[in-house]
Amino acid sequence: MMDERPPLSGLPLLLVTIFVSLGAFMQVLDATIANVSVPTIAGDLGVSPSQGTWVITSFGVANAIALPLTGWLARRFGEVRMFVLSTLGFVLTSWLCGFAHSLEFLVMARVLQGACAGPMFPLAQSLLMSCYPPQKRGLAMAISMMVIAVAPIVGPLLGGWITEQLSWSWIFYINLPVGLICVGVCWPLLRHRESQTTRMPIDGVGLGLLILGVGSLQILLDKGHELDWFASNLIVTLAVVAAIALCALIVWELTDRHPVVDLSLLGERNYLVAAVVISLGYMTFLGGVVVLPLWLQTNMGYTSTWAGIATAPIGILPVLLTPLLGKYLDRLNLRLIVTLGFLIFTMTFWWQSHYADNVDLLSISLPRLVQGFGMVGFFTPMMVILVSRTNPNHMPNAMGLVNFMRVLAGSFGTSLAVTLWDDRTSFHHQRLAEAVHQANPAVAQGLDAMGSLGLSVQQGMIQVERLLSREAMTMAVNDTFWIAGWIFFGLILLVWQARPPFGHPGSPPPVVE
C-alpha cells in the first residue's frame, strides 16, 4: 500500500522543515560534540583519558544498535510518535548526561542517549519526504543531507568552544531547549499525519544477535587502536563474537517472517549500490575529518578550537548550494553529478597530500573549502538514487538501514585512518632516522650550529628527534590523504552500476514491495 498522506504547504511545511531538521541536526551533532571534551570530562570525573573515551564508545554502540531498528519501531508505533518520543527521550538523557558526577553514571546516560538518538535522523528524513510533494522530494532530501555534511564539522568546534568558555556539562544541556522546541512545534503539525501501524511480534532472536554483533563490533572499532588491535585478547574475542553474531543475524533476518531488520531492501540494485557508495564514501570522508584536526593539534600546535576553524570551511558550500541542487535534481544526470563530486574529492585529497610542516592556515582551509563542492555532489544525489525505487511505506526502514551502514562505516573510517596515520608515522620515522646520525655531514653541521648556541650533543640530538617526529607525522598524514583520494576515484566506477530512471525519490516505479 502506498503512502496516501497529502503533502504540506505554506507555513506548516516551512515550520516542519526547520524544526524536524533542527532535531536531526541536534542528534547528529551530539555524536561528535563530546569528542574534544573527553580530556576535560575525564579530569573532572577523576578518571584517565582512556577511561574517558567510554563516553564516546557507549553512545556509538547504543546508536549503532538502535539505527536498524527504526523501520520496525515506525511500523509498530508510527513515524510521528516515534520521532517525538525519541526526541523527548534524547532531551531527558541529555539532561542526565550533563548532571552526571561519575563516569559510571555518565556512561549509562550516554547509552540511553544513543538508544534514543538512533531513530531520530532516519525518521526525520522519512517525515520530510512525506511532507513534500513528489516533485520536491529531492529538495527535502537535500535539506536533510545538509545535516550529515555540516554536523560532523560543527560538533568538535562547538564542543571545544563550550568546554573552554562554559563547562563540559553544557554540551549536553544545550539539547534541552532545542529538543523541547522541536517537539512543541512538530507534534501539533504532524500528529494528524501519523503513518499506519501494525502490531507485529518482537523478533527476539534477531534483536539479541543485533545487540551482540553490533555492540561487539562497535567496541572493537572504538578500542582497537588503543589496545593495539589483535595483539589484545579482548579485541580478538570481540572480533570472533561479532563475526559469528552478525553472520547468524543475516541468515536469521533473511528467513524470519517478521525480521527486526528488513534486509530485503538490499536486493534492489539501486538501493544496494547507493548504500555501499554512501558507506564507503562516508568512511573515507570521516577518516579525513578525524585525522586532520589530530595532526594540527599534535604536530602543528593548534588548539582544538583553531583546529576546528581550519577544517570548518568544508561545510560552507553545502549549506549554500545543497538546497539549490535539491530543487533541480529531477532535471540532472545524478550519476554524472556524483562523478563530478567524487572527482573534486579526489583532487582535493591529493591537494592535501602535499602538506609541509610549515603549512599556514590558508593553505589548510582552502582545500577544505573547495572540497565542499564535492560534498554537494555526494550525499544528496546518492540518497535520491538510494530511494528512487523504494515504496514510501518502507521509507523508515530504508533510512534506518542505510544510516546504520553509514554510521558503522564511519566507525571503520575513524579507526582505520588513525591506525594508518600511526603506522605510516612509524614507517617514515624509521626511514628518516636511518639517514640521521652524527657521521652524516649535514647532521654534524647542524649539531655544530646548535652547539654554538650552547646546546650539548645530547640536547642537539633531542631537537633532531623532535624534527624527525614532526616530519614523519606530516608525511604520514599526506599518505592518508593520498589513499583517500584513490578511494573516491575508485568509487566512481561503482556509482555507474546504478540504473536509471531515478525519478522522484520515494514515488517512481518499479516499487520494492
Short mmCIF file of C-alpha atoms in Angstrom, two decimals:
data_model
loop_
_atom_site.label_atom_id
_atom_site.label_comp_id
_atom_site.label_asym_id
_atom_site.label_seq_id
_atom_site.Cartn_x
_atom_site.Cartn_y
_atom_site.Cartn_z
CA MET A 1 0.00 0.00 0.00
CA MET A 2 1.31 3.44 -0.99
CA ASP A 3 1.65 6.36 1.42
CA GLU A 4 -1.50 8.48 0.90
CA ARG A 5 -0.70 11.33 3.29
CA PRO A 6 -1.14 14.62 1.39
CA PRO A 7 1.88 16.96 1.27
CA LEU A 8 2.03 20.08 3.40
CA SER A 9 2.37 23.61 2.05
CA GLY A 10 2.95 27.16 3.19
CA LEU A 11 3.85 27.97 6.80
CA PRO A 12 3.24 24.45 8.19
CA LEU A 13 5.69 23.00 5.64
CA LEU A 14 8.27 25.66 6.49
CA LEU A 15 7.96 25.08 10.23
CA VAL A 16 8.14 21.29 9.90
CA THR A 17 11.17 21.57 7.63
CA ILE A 18 13.03 23.87 10.04
CA PHE A 19 12.31 22.06 13.29
CA VAL A 20 12.47 18.46 12.08
CA SER A 21 15.84 19.30 10.51
CA LEU A 22 16.94 21.05 13.70
CA GLY A 23 16.08 17.97 15.75
CA ALA A 24 18.04 15.76 13.36
CA PHE A 25 20.96 18.20 13.42
CA MET A 26 20.98 18.13 17.23
CA GLN A 27 21.19 14.35 17.20
CA VAL A 28 23.97 14.05 14.59
CA LEU A 29 25.88 16.88 16.27
CA ASP A 30 25.87 15.02 19.58
CA ALA A 31 27.71 12.08 18.03
CA THR A 32 30.84 14.27 17.69
CA ILE A 33 30.42 17.24 20.04
CA ALA A 34 31.86 15.38 23.04
CA ASN A 35 34.99 14.13 21.24
CA VAL A 36 37.22 17.12 22.02
CA SER A 37 35.86 17.35 25.58
CA VAL A 38 36.94 13.86 26.68
CA PRO A 39 40.19 15.02 28.42
CA THR A 40 38.27 17.68 30.37
CA ILE A 41 35.47 15.26 31.28
CA ALA A 42 37.97 12.63 32.40
CA GLY A 43 39.83 15.16 34.55
CA ASP A 44 36.67 16.44 36.22
CA LEU A 45 35.42 12.92 36.95
CA GLY A 46 38.81 11.73 38.23
CA VAL A 47 39.49 9.05 35.61
CA SER A 48 42.16 8.53 32.98
CA PRO A 49 41.68 9.83 29.40
CA SER A 50 41.49 6.24 28.10
CA GLN A 51 38.64 5.52 30.54
CA GLY A 52 37.03 8.78 29.48
CA THR A 53 36.73 7.55 25.88
CA TRP A 54 33.90 5.29 27.06
CA VAL A 55 31.80 8.47 26.89
CA ILE A 56 32.20 8.22 23.10
CA THR A 57 32.09 4.43 22.81
CA SER A 58 28.91 4.00 24.88
CA PHE A 59 26.95 6.44 22.72
CA GLY A 60 28.27 4.90 19.49
CA VAL A 61 27.35 1.34 20.50
CA ALA A 62 23.77 2.21 21.52
CA ASN A 63 23.26 4.44 18.48
CA ALA A 64 24.51 1.79 16.07
CA ILE A 65 22.18 -0.83 17.58
CA ALA A 66 19.13 1.46 17.54
CA LEU A 67 19.52 2.69 13.94
CA PRO A 68 18.48 -0.51 12.11
CA LEU A 69 15.50 -0.87 14.47
CA THR A 70 13.97 2.34 13.08
CA GLY A 71 11.81 0.59 10.48
CA TRP A 72 10.36 -1.91 12.96
CA LEU A 73 9.68 0.81 15.55
CA ALA A 74 7.99 3.04 12.96
CA ARG A 75 5.76 0.21 11.74
CA ARG A 76 4.85 -0.73 15.30
CA PHE A 77 4.27 2.72 16.86
CA GLY A 78 4.10 5.19 13.94
CA GLU A 79 6.70 7.54 12.45
CA VAL A 80 5.47 10.75 14.09
CA ARG A 81 5.00 9.21 17.52
CA MET A 82 8.44 7.58 17.42
CA PHE A 83 10.15 10.79 16.31
CA VAL A 84 8.54 12.77 19.13
CA LEU A 85 9.22 10.08 21.76
CA SER A 86 12.82 9.68 20.59
CA THR A 87 13.35 13.44 20.76
CA LEU A 88 11.85 13.66 24.26
CA GLY A 89 13.99 10.71 25.35
CA PHE A 90 17.04 12.41 23.86
CA VAL A 91 16.27 15.58 25.81
CA LEU A 92 15.84 13.69 29.10
CA THR A 93 19.02 11.65 28.66
CA SER A 94 20.95 14.79 27.65
CA TRP A 95 19.96 16.30 30.99
CA LEU A 96 21.16 13.14 32.75
CA CYS A 97 24.49 13.36 30.91
CA GLY A 98 25.04 16.97 31.97
CA PHE A 99 24.02 16.15 35.54
CA ALA A 100 26.45 13.19 35.83
CA HIS A 101 29.01 13.29 38.65
CA SER A 102 30.68 9.93 37.98
CA LEU A 103 31.94 8.14 34.89
CA GLU A 104 29.63 5.18 35.50
CA PHE A 105 26.55 7.39 35.61
CA LEU A 106 27.66 9.35 32.53
CA VAL A 107 28.31 6.17 30.52
CA MET A 108 24.89 4.79 31.48
CA ALA A 109 23.25 8.08 30.45
CA ARG A 110 25.17 8.08 27.14
CA VAL A 111 23.94 4.55 26.40
CA LEU A 112 20.35 5.70 26.90
CA GLN A 113 21.03 8.85 24.89
CA GLY A 114 22.46 6.84 21.99
CA ALA A 115 19.46 4.49 22.02
CA CYS A 116 17.05 7.43 21.85
CA ALA A 117 19.15 9.14 19.18
CA GLY A 118 19.20 6.17 16.81
CA PRO A 119 15.76 6.56 15.18
CA MET A 120 15.77 10.38 15.11
CA PHE A 121 17.67 11.09 11.89
CA PRO A 122 16.14 8.30 9.74
CA LEU A 123 12.65 9.30 10.90
CA ALA A 124 13.40 12.98 10.22
CA GLN A 125 14.33 12.06 6.65
CA SER A 126 11.20 9.95 6.22
CA LEU A 127 8.92 12.64 7.69
CA LEU A 128 10.37 15.36 5.46
CA MET A 129 9.91 13.17 2.40
CA SER A 130 6.25 12.56 3.29
CA CYS A 131 5.58 16.27 3.81
CA TYR A 132 6.79 17.33 0.36
CA PRO A 133 5.08 16.64 -2.99
CA PRO A 134 6.87 14.08 -5.19
CA GLN A 135 8.40 16.70 -7.48
CA LYS A 136 10.01 18.47 -4.50
CA ARG A 137 11.26 15.46 -2.54
CA GLY A 138 14.74 16.00 -3.93
CA LEU A 139 14.74 19.32 -2.06
CA ALA A 140 13.55 17.56 1.12
CA MET A 141 16.35 15.04 0.78
CA ALA A 142 18.87 17.82 0.17
CA ILE A 143 17.80 19.64 3.33
CA SER A 144 18.15 16.51 5.45
CA MET A 145 21.54 15.67 3.95
CA MET A 146 22.93 19.09 4.91
CA VAL A 147 22.81 17.72 8.45
CA ILE A 148 25.20 14.91 7.51
CA ALA A 149 27.50 17.37 5.75
CA VAL A 150 27.71 20.04 8.43
CA ALA A 151 27.14 18.43 11.84
CA PRO A 152 30.40 16.38 12.00
CA ILE A 153 32.32 19.58 11.24
CA VAL A 154 30.47 21.84 13.65
CA GLY A 155 30.41 19.28 16.51
CA PRO A 156 34.08 19.38 17.59
CA LEU A 157 34.29 23.14 17.01
CA LEU A 158 31.20 23.87 19.11
CA GLY A 159 32.17 21.29 21.73
CA GLY A 160 35.63 22.80 22.14
CA TRP A 161 34.26 26.33 22.48
CA ILE A 162 31.57 25.36 25.02
CA THR A 163 34.05 23.36 27.10
CA GLU A 164 36.55 26.22 27.14
CA GLN A 165 34.05 29.03 27.79
CA LEU A 166 31.43 27.32 29.98
CA SER A 167 31.62 23.71 31.15
CA TRP A 168 31.51 20.29 29.52
CA SER A 169 28.04 19.77 31.02
CA TRP A 170 26.68 22.42 28.65
CA ILE A 171 27.49 20.36 25.56
CA PHE A 172 24.57 18.24 26.78
CA TYR A 173 22.38 20.91 28.36
CA ILE A 174 22.10 22.85 25.08
CA ASN A 175 19.97 19.98 23.76
CA LEU A 176 17.18 20.68 26.25
CA PRO A 177 15.68 23.90 24.81
CA VAL A 178 16.34 22.81 21.22
CA GLY A 179 14.65 19.43 21.66
CA LEU A 180 11.65 20.79 23.57
CA ILE A 181 11.04 23.50 20.96
CA CYS A 182 11.24 20.90 18.17
CA VAL A 183 8.64 18.72 19.88
CA GLY A 184 6.44 21.69 20.72
CA VAL A 185 6.34 22.77 17.07
CA CYS A 186 6.32 19.41 15.29
CA TRP A 187 3.77 17.45 17.32
CA PRO A 188 0.77 19.76 16.70
CA LEU A 189 1.60 19.94 12.98
CA LEU A 190 2.31 16.24 12.41
CA ARG A 191 0.17 14.28 14.88
CA HIS A 192 -2.70 14.05 12.36
CA ARG A 193 -0.26 12.70 9.72
CA GLU A 194 0.65 9.53 11.59
CA SER A 195 1.75 6.61 9.45
CA GLN A 196 -0.10 3.30 9.51
CA THR A 197 0.89 0.97 12.33
CA THR A 198 0.92 -2.79 12.55
CA ARG A 199 1.03 -5.00 15.61
CA MET A 200 4.00 -7.27 14.97
CA PRO A 201 5.73 -9.79 17.22
CA ILE A 202 9.16 -8.90 18.51
CA ASP A 203 11.96 -10.78 16.76
CA GLY A 204 13.76 -11.63 19.99
CA VAL A 205 16.46 -13.77 18.37
CA GLY A 206 17.23 -11.13 15.75
CA LEU A 207 17.29 -8.37 18.37
CA GLY A 208 19.67 -10.37 20.57
CA LEU A 209 22.01 -11.12 17.67
CA LEU A 210 21.90 -7.47 16.62
CA ILE A 211 22.84 -6.24 20.10
CA LEU A 212 25.60 -8.82 20.48
CA GLY A 213 27.09 -8.47 16.99
CA VAL A 214 26.88 -4.69 16.52
CA GLY A 215 27.83 -3.97 20.12
CA SER A 216 30.94 -6.16 19.89
CA LEU A 217 31.93 -4.67 16.54
CA GLN A 218 31.46 -1.07 17.67
CA ILE A 219 33.55 -1.59 20.83
CA LEU A 220 36.21 -3.32 18.72
CA LEU A 221 36.40 -0.36 16.35
CA ASP A 222 36.43 2.25 19.12
CA LYS A 223 39.01 0.48 21.31
CA GLY A 224 41.08 -1.37 18.69
CA HIS A 225 43.69 1.31 18.17
CA GLU A 226 44.07 1.99 21.89
CA LEU A 227 44.56 -1.74 22.65
CA ASP A 228 46.90 -2.42 19.68
CA TRP A 229 44.26 -4.31 17.73
CA PHE A 230 44.74 -8.07 17.52
CA ALA A 231 47.63 -8.06 19.95
CA SER A 232 44.88 -7.74 22.57
CA ASN A 233 42.91 -10.82 23.67
CA LEU A 234 39.86 -8.60 24.20
CA ILE A 235 39.91 -7.39 20.59
CA VAL A 236 40.32 -10.94 19.28
CA THR A 237 37.37 -12.10 21.40
CA LEU A 238 35.21 -9.19 20.24
CA ALA A 239 36.10 -9.91 16.60
CA VAL A 240 35.10 -13.57 16.90
CA VAL A 241 31.85 -12.74 18.70
CA ALA A 242 30.98 -10.01 16.18
CA ALA A 243 31.69 -12.24 13.17
CA ILE A 244 29.60 -15.14 14.46
CA ALA A 245 26.71 -12.98 15.69
CA LEU A 246 26.49 -10.85 12.52
CA CYS A 247 26.64 -13.87 10.19
CA ALA A 248 23.90 -15.53 12.22
CA LEU A 249 21.91 -12.26 12.16
CA ILE A 250 21.99 -12.08 8.37
CA VAL A 251 20.83 -15.67 7.97
CA TRP A 252 18.09 -15.28 10.59
CA GLU A 253 16.74 -11.97 9.30
CA LEU A 254 16.55 -13.23 5.71
CA THR A 255 14.42 -16.20 6.77
CA ASP A 256 12.29 -14.82 9.63
CA ARG A 257 8.68 -13.78 8.85
CA HIS A 258 8.90 -10.63 10.98
CA PRO A 259 12.55 -9.54 10.93
CA VAL A 260 13.61 -6.76 13.26
CA VAL A 261 15.93 -5.55 10.46
CA ASP A 262 14.49 -5.90 6.95
CA LEU A 263 17.47 -6.79 4.75
CA SER A 264 15.32 -7.42 1.67
CA LEU A 265 15.86 -3.82 0.54
CA LEU A 266 19.44 -4.76 -0.33
CA GLY A 267 18.02 -6.99 -3.06
CA GLU A 268 17.12 -3.91 -5.13
CA ARG A 269 20.07 -2.88 -7.29
CA ASN A 270 19.96 0.88 -6.87
CA TYR A 271 19.50 0.66 -3.12
CA LEU A 272 22.45 -1.74 -2.76
CA VAL A 273 24.78 0.29 -4.99
CA ALA A 274 23.89 3.58 -3.32
CA ALA A 275 24.14 2.14 0.22
CA VAL A 276 27.63 0.76 -0.49
CA VAL A 277 28.80 4.00 -2.14
CA ILE A 278 27.41 6.16 0.71
CA SER A 279 29.02 3.91 3.33
CA LEU A 280 32.47 3.76 1.71
CA GLY A 281 32.40 7.44 0.82
CA TYR A 282 31.40 8.46 4.33
CA MET A 283 34.05 6.14 5.77
CA THR A 284 36.74 7.90 3.74
CA PHE A 285 35.36 11.39 4.34
CA LEU A 286 35.09 10.92 8.11
CA GLY A 287 38.61 9.48 8.29
CA GLY A 288 39.90 12.76 6.88
CA VAL A 289 37.68 14.76 9.24
CA VAL A 290 39.27 12.96 12.22
CA VAL A 291 42.92 12.80 11.13
CA LEU A 292 43.39 16.41 10.03
CA PRO A 293 42.50 18.02 13.41
CA LEU A 294 44.58 15.38 15.21
CA TRP A 295 47.59 16.28 13.10
CA LEU A 296 47.02 20.01 13.59
CA GLN A 297 46.80 19.63 17.37
CA THR A 298 49.62 17.12 17.92
CA ASN A 299 52.05 18.38 15.29
CA MET A 300 51.24 21.99 14.45
CA GLY A 301 50.40 23.38 17.88
CA TYR A 302 46.75 24.24 17.11
CA THR A 303 44.19 24.34 19.90
CA SER A 304 41.01 22.31 19.46
CA THR A 305 39.12 25.49 18.58
CA TRP A 306 41.61 26.60 15.91
CA ALA A 307 41.78 23.08 14.50
CA GLY A 308 38.00 23.23 14.15
CA ILE A 309 38.22 26.63 12.45
CA ALA A 310 40.81 25.31 9.99
CA THR A 311 38.65 22.35 8.98
CA ALA A 312 35.23 24.02 9.12
CA PRO A 313 35.21 25.65 5.62
CA ILE A 314 34.14 22.33 4.09
CA GLY A 315 30.66 22.98 5.48
CA ILE A 316 30.15 26.41 3.87
CA LEU A 317 29.34 25.42 0.29
CA PRO A 318 26.98 22.53 1.21
CA VAL A 319 24.83 24.93 3.25
CA LEU A 320 24.66 27.39 0.34
CA LEU A 321 24.38 25.02 -2.64
CA THR A 322 22.68 21.82 -1.44
CA PRO A 323 19.13 23.30 -1.36
CA LEU A 324 19.69 24.74 -4.84
CA LEU A 325 20.85 21.36 -6.13
CA GLY A 326 17.88 19.63 -4.48
CA LYS A 327 15.46 21.93 -6.30
CA TYR A 328 16.70 20.81 -9.72
CA LEU A 329 17.71 17.20 -9.04
CA ASP A 330 14.95 15.73 -11.20
CA ARG A 331 16.42 17.53 -14.24
CA LEU A 332 20.02 16.40 -13.76
CA ASN A 333 22.02 13.28 -14.51
CA LEU A 334 22.56 12.11 -10.93
CA ARG A 335 25.38 9.71 -11.73
CA LEU A 336 27.26 12.50 -13.51
CA ILE A 337 26.74 14.87 -10.55
CA VAL A 338 28.14 12.25 -8.15
CA THR A 339 31.06 11.60 -10.51
CA LEU A 340 31.95 15.29 -10.53
CA GLY A 341 31.64 15.39 -6.75
CA PHE A 342 33.95 12.41 -6.33
CA LEU A 343 36.48 13.89 -8.77
CA ILE A 344 36.55 17.02 -6.61
CA PHE A 345 37.06 14.86 -3.51
CA THR A 346 39.89 13.05 -5.30
CA MET A 347 41.65 16.23 -6.40
CA THR A 348 41.29 17.98 -3.04
CA PHE A 349 42.56 14.98 -1.08
CA TRP A 350 45.56 14.79 -3.41
CA TRP A 351 45.97 18.54 -2.96
CA GLN A 352 46.09 17.98 0.81
CA SER A 353 48.66 15.20 0.37
CA HIS A 354 51.38 17.81 -0.29
CA TYR A 355 51.36 19.49 3.11
CA ALA A 356 54.63 20.54 4.72
CA ASP A 357 55.21 21.05 8.43
CA ASN A 358 55.28 24.83 7.94
CA VAL A 359 51.90 24.99 6.18
CA ASP A 360 49.81 28.06 7.03
CA LEU A 361 46.11 28.31 7.96
CA LEU A 362 45.01 29.46 4.49
CA SER A 363 46.71 26.51 2.79
CA ILE A 364 44.88 24.16 5.15
CA SER A 365 41.48 25.82 4.82
CA LEU A 366 41.41 26.40 1.06
CA PRO A 367 41.33 22.71 0.01
CA ARG A 368 38.65 22.14 2.61
CA LEU A 369 36.56 24.96 1.15
CA VAL A 370 36.85 23.53 -2.36
CA GLN A 371 36.04 20.07 -1.01
CA GLY A 372 32.64 21.47 -0.12
CA PHE A 373 31.76 21.25 -3.84
CA GLY A 374 32.39 17.51 -3.56
CA MET A 375 30.07 17.29 -0.55
CA VAL A 376 27.29 18.94 -2.57
CA GLY A 377 27.66 16.34 -5.31
CA PHE A 378 27.88 13.36 -2.97
CA PHE A 379 25.24 12.82 -0.30
CA THR A 380 22.05 14.25 -1.77
CA PRO A 381 22.25 12.70 -5.28
CA MET A 382 23.27 9.33 -3.82
CA MET A 383 20.36 9.37 -1.37
CA VAL A 384 17.95 10.12 -4.22
CA ILE A 385 19.36 7.15 -6.14
CA LEU A 386 19.05 5.05 -2.99
CA VAL A 387 15.30 5.64 -2.52
CA SER A 388 14.41 6.03 -6.21
CA ARG A 389 12.62 2.66 -6.28
CA THR A 390 11.60 2.37 -2.64
CA ASN A 391 7.96 2.19 -1.58
CA PRO A 392 7.21 5.25 0.64
CA ASN A 393 5.76 2.88 3.25
CA HIS A 394 9.21 1.30 3.53
CA MET A 395 10.99 4.64 3.88
CA PRO A 396 11.69 4.46 7.66
CA ASN A 397 13.29 1.04 7.25
CA ALA A 398 15.23 2.22 4.17
CA MET A 399 16.54 5.27 6.04
CA GLY A 400 17.34 3.29 9.17
CA LEU A 401 19.28 0.60 7.32
CA VAL A 402 21.38 2.96 5.20
CA ASN A 403 22.16 5.22 8.17
CA PHE A 404 23.16 2.16 10.18
CA MET A 405 25.58 1.19 7.40
CA ARG A 406 26.85 4.77 7.20
CA VAL A 407 27.47 5.09 10.95
CA LEU A 408 29.20 1.71 11.11
CA ALA A 409 31.34 2.64 8.09
CA GLY A 410 32.19 5.92 9.82
CA SER A 411 33.50 3.95 12.80
CA PHE A 412 35.62 1.85 10.45
CA GLY A 413 36.89 5.02 8.76
CA THR A 414 37.88 6.67 12.03
CA SER A 415 39.73 3.59 13.31
CA LEU A 416 41.43 2.79 10.02
CA ALA A 417 42.52 6.40 9.37
CA VAL A 418 44.06 6.84 12.83
CA THR A 419 45.77 3.43 12.62
CA LEU A 420 47.10 4.17 9.13
CA TRP A 421 48.40 7.55 10.28
CA ASP A 422 50.22 5.98 13.25
CA ASP A 423 51.68 3.14 11.17
CA ARG A 424 52.89 5.47 8.42
CA THR A 425 54.35 7.81 11.06
CA SER A 426 56.42 4.92 12.44
CA PHE A 427 57.47 3.91 8.92
CA HIS A 428 58.60 7.39 7.90
CA HIS A 429 60.31 8.00 11.25
CA GLN A 430 62.33 4.84 10.84
CA ARG A 431 63.33 5.74 7.28
CA LEU A 432 64.33 9.27 8.25
CA ALA A 433 66.23 8.07 11.32
CA GLU A 434 68.35 5.76 9.16
CA ALA A 435 69.87 8.82 7.50
CA VAL A 436 70.25 10.88 10.67
CA HIS A 437 73.45 10.03 12.53
CA GLN A 438 76.49 12.01 13.59
CA ALA A 439 78.57 10.64 10.70
CA ASN A 440 76.26 12.39 8.27
CA PRO A 441 77.94 15.72 7.32
CA ALA A 442 74.65 17.61 7.27
CA VAL A 443 73.72 16.29 10.72
CA ALA A 444 77.17 17.06 12.09
CA GLN A 445 76.92 20.60 10.73
CA GLY A 446 73.51 21.04 12.32
CA LEU A 447 74.78 19.78 15.67
CA ASP A 448 77.72 22.16 15.48
CA ALA A 449 75.33 25.04 14.85
CA MET A 450 73.24 24.04 17.87
CA GLY A 451 76.45 23.66 19.90
CA SER A 452 77.31 27.27 19.12
CA LEU A 453 74.01 28.18 20.76
CA GLY A 454 75.02 26.39 23.96
CA LEU A 455 73.37 23.01 23.38
CA SER A 456 75.23 19.78 24.11
CA VAL A 457 75.39 16.98 21.56
CA GLN A 458 72.71 15.07 23.50
CA GLN A 459 70.45 18.11 23.62
CA GLY A 460 71.05 18.64 19.92
CA MET A 461 70.03 15.06 19.12
CA ILE A 462 66.84 15.54 21.16
CA GLN A 463 65.98 18.52 18.96
CA VAL A 464 66.74 16.47 15.84
CA GLU A 465 64.45 13.71 17.12
CA ARG A 466 61.63 16.22 17.55
CA LEU A 467 62.15 17.42 13.99
CA LEU A 468 62.08 13.82 12.72
CA SER A 469 58.84 13.09 14.56
CA ARG A 470 57.25 16.27 13.25
CA GLU A 471 58.25 15.50 9.66
CA ALA A 472 57.20 11.83 9.95
CA MET A 473 53.72 12.83 11.16
CA THR A 474 53.35 15.24 8.27
CA MET A 475 54.43 12.64 5.72
CA ALA A 476 52.02 10.14 7.27
CA VAL A 477 49.03 12.49 7.07
CA ASN A 478 49.93 13.13 3.43
CA ASP A 479 49.87 9.38 2.81
CA THR A 480 46.45 9.15 4.43
CA PHE A 481 45.00 11.86 2.17
CA TRP A 482 46.63 10.33 -0.91
CA ILE A 483 44.95 6.97 -0.21
CA ALA A 484 41.62 8.71 0.48
CA GLY A 485 41.82 10.35 -2.94
CA TRP A 486 42.25 6.99 -4.65
CA ILE A 487 39.29 5.51 -2.77
CA PHE A 488 36.99 8.27 -4.02
CA PHE A 489 38.36 7.83 -7.54
CA GLY A 490 37.58 4.10 -7.39
CA LEU A 491 34.05 4.74 -6.12
CA ILE A 492 33.24 6.49 -9.40
CA LEU A 493 33.17 3.10 -11.13
CA LEU A 494 30.68 1.81 -8.58
CA VAL A 495 28.35 4.81 -8.96
CA TRP A 496 27.68 3.90 -12.60
CA GLN A 497 26.36 0.48 -11.58
CA ALA A 498 23.10 2.21 -10.54
CA ARG A 499 20.42 2.07 -13.21
CA PRO A 500 18.13 4.97 -14.25
CA PRO A 501 15.45 6.21 -14.38
CA PHE A 502 15.66 7.63 -10.86
CA GLY A 503 12.60 9.91 -10.99
CA HIS A 504 11.23 11.47 -7.82
CA PRO A 505 12.57 9.84 -4.63
CA GLY A 506 10.15 7.55 -2.92
CA SER A 507 7.50 7.50 -5.63
CA PRO A 508 8.52 6.06 -9.03
CA PRO A 509 8.14 2.51 -10.29
CA PRO A 510 9.30 -0.14 -10.03
CA VAL A 511 8.40 -0.49 -6.38
CA VAL A 512 10.10 -2.68 -3.78
CA GLU A 513 7.27 -4.47 -2.02
#
